[in-house]
Amino acid sequence: AMFRSGRRIADYFLRRIKRIVPMYYVTVLAILPLAAPVDAKSTVQHLLFLRADGHLWSVPQELLFYLLLPILLFVIFRVFRANAYLAVAFLLAASFLLDRYFTESVFSLSGNGKQLRVYVSNFMLGVMLSFLWNRLKDRNFSSATRAVFDMAGLCCIAVILFSAHYYRNLAASLLNMPSLGTHEFLGWEFPWLFGLLCVCLIFTTLASRGWLQRLFSATGLRLIGILGYSMYLWHPFVMAFLKTRGLDLGNALFVATTVITFCLSCITY
């Protein structure tokens, strides 16, 4: 439907801009200068998405994908005639090849004083999931199959948690064994695999229709999902502010940061 008129495409871009840009500009112009000294050149580069320091690195990545998405969908609908399984196979293969060969030496975005690779492949996995679920959402899976989805989703959650160095160290201390790896977050080392793992978690959650789906359908988690973008932009500044006030303990800092960030995100959504 997007390609039937230029108005639909314009509406698509307008919705994306209205969702992403205003809060991002507030962050760059009003919040970032309070956290660290910034010069005029850096500010202009951030406003033009030519630079993205700190956690802002992901915003130009997201906007780039939004620019490419209509082209990607046009190819899928023209070449594969919206055949869901062909689209899934194409997106899976294309995302893998992009992750493998489309490195920062080919094309990059600037951020944190270096050239950052483009993570278009991970967004493509999300598009792949939408085609797959749209094809299978009306299928009536058996109770045994749904139970398998529940267990598979639980395994995905466990792997995602243990991809973080903190949880690997925690498990190692409880089991009295050496720490499993030294990477802070394995998702940085294997972004495509981590993205695929997240896709598997979302799919199993949707398909299980059991406790896993009820868990992620909880009102609190859904609200966090809705406010996720604003919470993402706010939380580092809130955490840094709390640390300057002497709150530097793990659990207390986490709870305070979450509560304050949630409140600010409700206001600035």
Coordinates of C-alpha atoms in Angstrom, one line a residue:
A1 CA 0.0 0.0 0.0
M2 CA 2.9 2.3 0.7
F3 CA 3.9 2.4 -3.0
R4 CA 0.5 3.3 -4.4
S5 CA 1.1 7.0 -4.0
G6 CA 3.8 9.5 -3.1
R7 CA 1.5 10.7 -0.3
R8 CA 1.7 7.4 1.5
I9 CA 5.5 7.4 1.3
A10 CA 5.6 11.0 2.5
D11 CA 3.3 10.0 5.5
Y12 CA 5.6 7.1 6.3
F13 CA 8.7 9.4 6.5
L14 CA 6.8 12.1 8.4
R15 CA 5.7 9.6 11.1
R16 CA 9.3 8.4 11.5
I17 CA 10.7 11.9 11.7
K18 CA 8.0 13.0 14.2
R19 CA 8.8 10.0 16.4
I20 CA 12.7 10.1 16.3
V21 CA 13.8 13.7 15.6
P22 CA 12.1 15.9 18.3
M23 CA 13.3 14.0 21.3
Y24 CA 16.8 13.5 19.7
Y25 CA 17.1 17.3 19.2
V26 CA 16.0 18.0 22.8
T27 CA 18.7 15.6 23.9
V28 CA 21.4 17.2 21.7
L29 CA 20.5 20.8 22.5
A30 CA 19.3 20.7 26.1
I31 CA 20.5 17.6 27.8
L32 CA 23.9 16.8 26.2
P33 CA 25.5 20.2 27.1
L34 CA 24.6 19.7 30.7
A35 CA 26.4 16.3 30.8
A36 CA 29.7 17.4 29.1
P37 CA 31.2 20.4 27.4
V38 CA 30.3 20.5 23.7
D39 CA 31.3 22.9 20.9
A40 CA 29.2 24.4 18.1
K41 CA 30.8 22.2 15.5
S42 CA 30.0 19.0 17.4
T43 CA 26.4 20.2 18.0
V44 CA 25.8 20.9 14.4
Q45 CA 27.2 17.6 13.4
H46 CA 24.9 15.8 15.8
L47 CA 21.9 17.8 14.6
L48 CA 22.7 16.8 11.0
F49 CA 23.3 13.1 12.1
L50 CA 26.9 13.3 10.8
R51 CA 28.1 12.4 14.3
A52 CA 26.7 10.4 17.1
D53 CA 28.7 10.2 20.4
G54 CA 27.9 8.1 23.4
H55 CA 24.7 6.2 23.3
L56 CA 23.4 8.4 20.5
W57 CA 25.3 6.3 18.0
S58 CA 22.2 4.2 17.3
V59 CA 20.0 7.1 16.2
P60 CA 21.6 7.7 12.8
Q61 CA 21.7 3.9 12.3
E62 CA 17.9 3.8 12.8
L63 CA 17.2 6.7 10.5
L64 CA 19.4 5.2 7.8
F65 CA 17.3 2.0 7.9
Y66 CA 14.1 4.0 7.7
L67 CA 15.5 5.6 4.5
L68 CA 16.3 2.2 3.0
L69 CA 13.2 0.4 4.1
P70 CA 10.8 1.6 1.3
I71 CA 13.5 0.5 -1.2
L72 CA 13.8 -2.9 0.5
L73 CA 10.1 -3.5 0.5
F74 CA 9.7 -2.4 -3.1
V75 CA 12.3 -5.0 -4.1
I76 CA 10.5 -7.7 -2.1
F77 CA 7.1 -7.0 -3.5
R78 CA 8.3 -6.6 -7.1
V79 CA 10.7 -9.6 -7.2
F80 CA 9.0 -12.0 -4.8
R81 CA 5.4 -10.9 -5.2
A82 CA 5.1 -10.7 -1.5
N83 CA 5.7 -14.4 -1.1
A84 CA 6.4 -14.6 2.6
Y85 CA 8.7 -17.6 2.5
L86 CA 10.8 -16.3 -0.4
A87 CA 11.0 -12.9 1.4
V88 CA 12.1 -14.6 4.6
A89 CA 14.8 -16.6 2.8
F90 CA 16.0 -13.5 0.9
L91 CA 16.1 -11.3 4.1
L92 CA 17.9 -14.0 6.1
A93 CA 20.6 -14.5 3.4
A94 CA 20.9 -10.8 2.6
S95 CA 21.2 -9.8 6.2
F96 CA 23.9 -12.5 6.8
L97 CA 25.9 -11.3 3.8
L98 CA 25.6 -7.7 4.8
D99 CA 26.8 -8.5 8.3
R100 CA 29.7 -10.5 6.9
Y101 CA 30.9 -8.2 4.1
F102 CA 29.4 -4.7 4.6
T103 CA 31.9 -3.6 7.2
E104 CA 33.1 -0.1 8.2
S105 CA 35.7 -0.3 5.4
V106 CA 32.9 -0.3 2.9
F107 CA 30.5 2.2 4.5
S108 CA 30.4 3.7 8.0
L109 CA 28.9 6.3 10.2
S110 CA 30.8 8.6 12.5
G111 CA 30.5 8.2 16.2
N112 CA 32.6 8.1 19.4
G113 CA 35.7 9.3 17.6
K114 CA 35.8 6.5 15.1
Q115 CA 34.0 5.1 12.1
L116 CA 31.1 2.7 13.1
R117 CA 29.9 -0.1 11.0
V118 CA 26.3 0.0 9.8
Y119 CA 23.9 -2.5 11.4
V120 CA 21.3 -2.6 8.7
S121 CA 21.5 -6.4 8.8
N122 CA 19.9 -6.5 12.3
F123 CA 17.0 -4.3 11.2
M124 CA 16.5 -6.6 8.2
L125 CA 16.1 -9.5 10.6
G126 CA 13.2 -7.6 12.1
V127 CA 11.6 -7.2 8.7
M128 CA 12.1 -10.9 8.1
L129 CA 10.2 -11.7 11.4
S130 CA 7.3 -9.5 10.3
F131 CA 6.9 -11.5 7.0
L132 CA 7.2 -14.8 8.8
W133 CA 4.8 -14.0 11.5
N134 CA 2.3 -12.5 9.1
R135 CA 2.3 -15.8 7.3
L136 CA 2.0 -18.0 10.4
K137 CA 0.0 -16.0 12.8
D138 CA -3.3 -17.7 12.0
R139 CA -1.9 -21.2 12.3
N140 CA -3.3 -23.2 15.2
F141 CA -0.2 -24.8 16.8
S142 CA -0.8 -27.8 19.0
S143 CA -0.4 -27.5 22.8
A144 CA 2.8 -29.6 22.6
T145 CA 4.3 -27.3 19.9
R146 CA 3.4 -24.3 22.0
A147 CA 5.1 -25.8 25.0
V148 CA 8.2 -26.3 22.9
F149 CA 8.0 -22.6 21.9
D150 CA 7.9 -21.7 25.6
M151 CA 11.0 -23.7 26.4
A152 CA 12.8 -22.4 23.3
G153 CA 11.9 -18.8 24.4
L154 CA 13.3 -19.5 27.9
C155 CA 16.5 -20.7 26.3
C156 CA 16.7 -17.6 24.2
I157 CA 16.3 -15.4 27.4
A158 CA 19.0 -17.4 29.1
V159 CA 21.5 -17.0 26.2
I160 CA 20.7 -13.3 25.9
L161 CA 21.4 -12.8 29.7
F162 CA 24.6 -14.8 29.6
S163 CA 25.8 -12.7 26.6
A164 CA 26.5 -10.0 29.2
H165 CA 29.8 -10.3 31.1
Y166 CA 28.0 -9.5 34.4
Y167 CA 25.8 -12.5 34.3
R168 CA 28.5 -14.8 33.0
N169 CA 30.6 -13.8 36.0
L170 CA 27.7 -14.3 38.4
A171 CA 27.1 -17.8 37.0
A172 CA 30.8 -18.6 37.2
S173 CA 30.9 -17.6 40.9
L174 CA 27.8 -19.6 41.8
L175 CA 29.1 -22.7 40.0
N176 CA 32.7 -22.2 41.3
M177 CA 34.1 -22.3 37.8
P178 CA 36.2 -19.9 35.6
S179 CA 34.4 -17.0 33.9
L180 CA 33.1 -17.8 30.4
G181 CA 34.8 -15.3 28.1
T182 CA 36.0 -11.8 28.6
H183 CA 33.9 -9.8 26.2
E184 CA 31.7 -7.2 27.9
F185 CA 28.8 -8.0 25.7
L186 CA 28.9 -10.8 23.1
G187 CA 26.3 -9.0 21.0
W188 CA 29.0 -6.6 19.9
E189 CA 31.2 -9.4 18.7
F190 CA 28.4 -11.3 16.9
P191 CA 25.7 -8.8 16.0
W192 CA 24.0 -10.9 13.4
L193 CA 23.8 -14.0 15.6
F194 CA 22.5 -11.8 18.5
G195 CA 19.9 -10.2 16.3
L196 CA 18.8 -13.7 15.1
L197 CA 18.6 -14.8 18.7
C198 CA 16.3 -11.8 19.5
V199 CA 14.1 -12.7 16.5
C200 CA 13.8 -16.2 17.8
L201 CA 12.7 -15.0 21.2
I202 CA 10.1 -12.7 19.7
F203 CA 8.8 -15.4 17.4
T204 CA 8.6 -18.0 20.2
T205 CA 6.8 -15.5 22.4
L206 CA 4.2 -14.8 19.7
A207 CA 3.7 -18.4 18.8
S208 CA 3.6 -19.9 22.3
R209 CA 0.4 -18.2 23.5
G210 CA 1.4 -19.4 27.0
W211 CA 3.3 -18.1 30.0
L212 CA 6.0 -16.5 27.9
Q213 CA 3.5 -14.5 25.9
R214 CA 1.7 -13.5 29.1
L215 CA 5.0 -12.4 30.6
F216 CA 5.8 -10.0 27.8
S217 CA 2.2 -8.9 27.6
A218 CA 2.3 -7.6 31.1
T219 CA 1.2 -3.9 31.3
G220 CA 4.5 -2.7 32.8
L221 CA 6.7 -4.3 30.2
R222 CA 4.4 -3.1 27.3
L223 CA 4.6 0.4 28.7
I224 CA 8.4 0.3 28.9
G225 CA 8.3 -0.9 25.2
I226 CA 6.2 2.1 24.2
L227 CA 8.5 4.5 26.1
G228 CA 11.6 2.6 25.1
Y229 CA 13.1 5.3 22.8
S230 CA 12.7 8.1 25.3
M231 CA 14.0 5.9 28.1
Y232 CA 17.0 5.0 25.9
L233 CA 17.9 8.6 25.4
W234 CA 17.4 9.6 29.0
H235 CA 18.9 6.8 31.1
P236 CA 22.7 7.5 30.7
F237 CA 22.2 11.1 31.8
V238 CA 20.0 10.1 34.8
M239 CA 22.6 7.5 35.8
A240 CA 25.5 10.0 35.5
F241 CA 23.5 12.5 37.6
L242 CA 22.8 10.0 40.3
K243 CA 26.4 9.0 40.5
T244 CA 27.4 12.6 41.1
R245 CA 25.0 12.6 44.0
G246 CA 26.8 9.6 45.6
L247 CA 24.3 6.9 44.5
D248 CA 26.8 4.4 43.0
L249 CA 25.5 1.1 44.3
G250 CA 24.4 -1.5 41.8
N251 CA 20.8 -2.4 42.7
A252 CA 20.0 1.0 44.2
L253 CA 21.4 2.8 41.2
F254 CA 19.5 0.5 38.8
V255 CA 16.2 1.0 40.6
A256 CA 16.6 4.8 40.9
T257 CA 17.7 5.2 37.3
T258 CA 14.7 3.1 36.1
V259 CA 12.1 5.0 38.1
I260 CA 13.4 8.5 37.3
T261 CA 14.0 7.6 33.6
F262 CA 10.5 6.2 33.4
C263 CA 8.9 9.3 34.8
L264 CA 10.9 11.6 32.5
S265 CA 10.0 9.4 29.5
C266 CA 6.3 9.7 30.3
I267 CA 6.6 13.5 30.2
T268 CA 8.8 13.7 27.0
Y269 CA 7.2 10.8 25.0

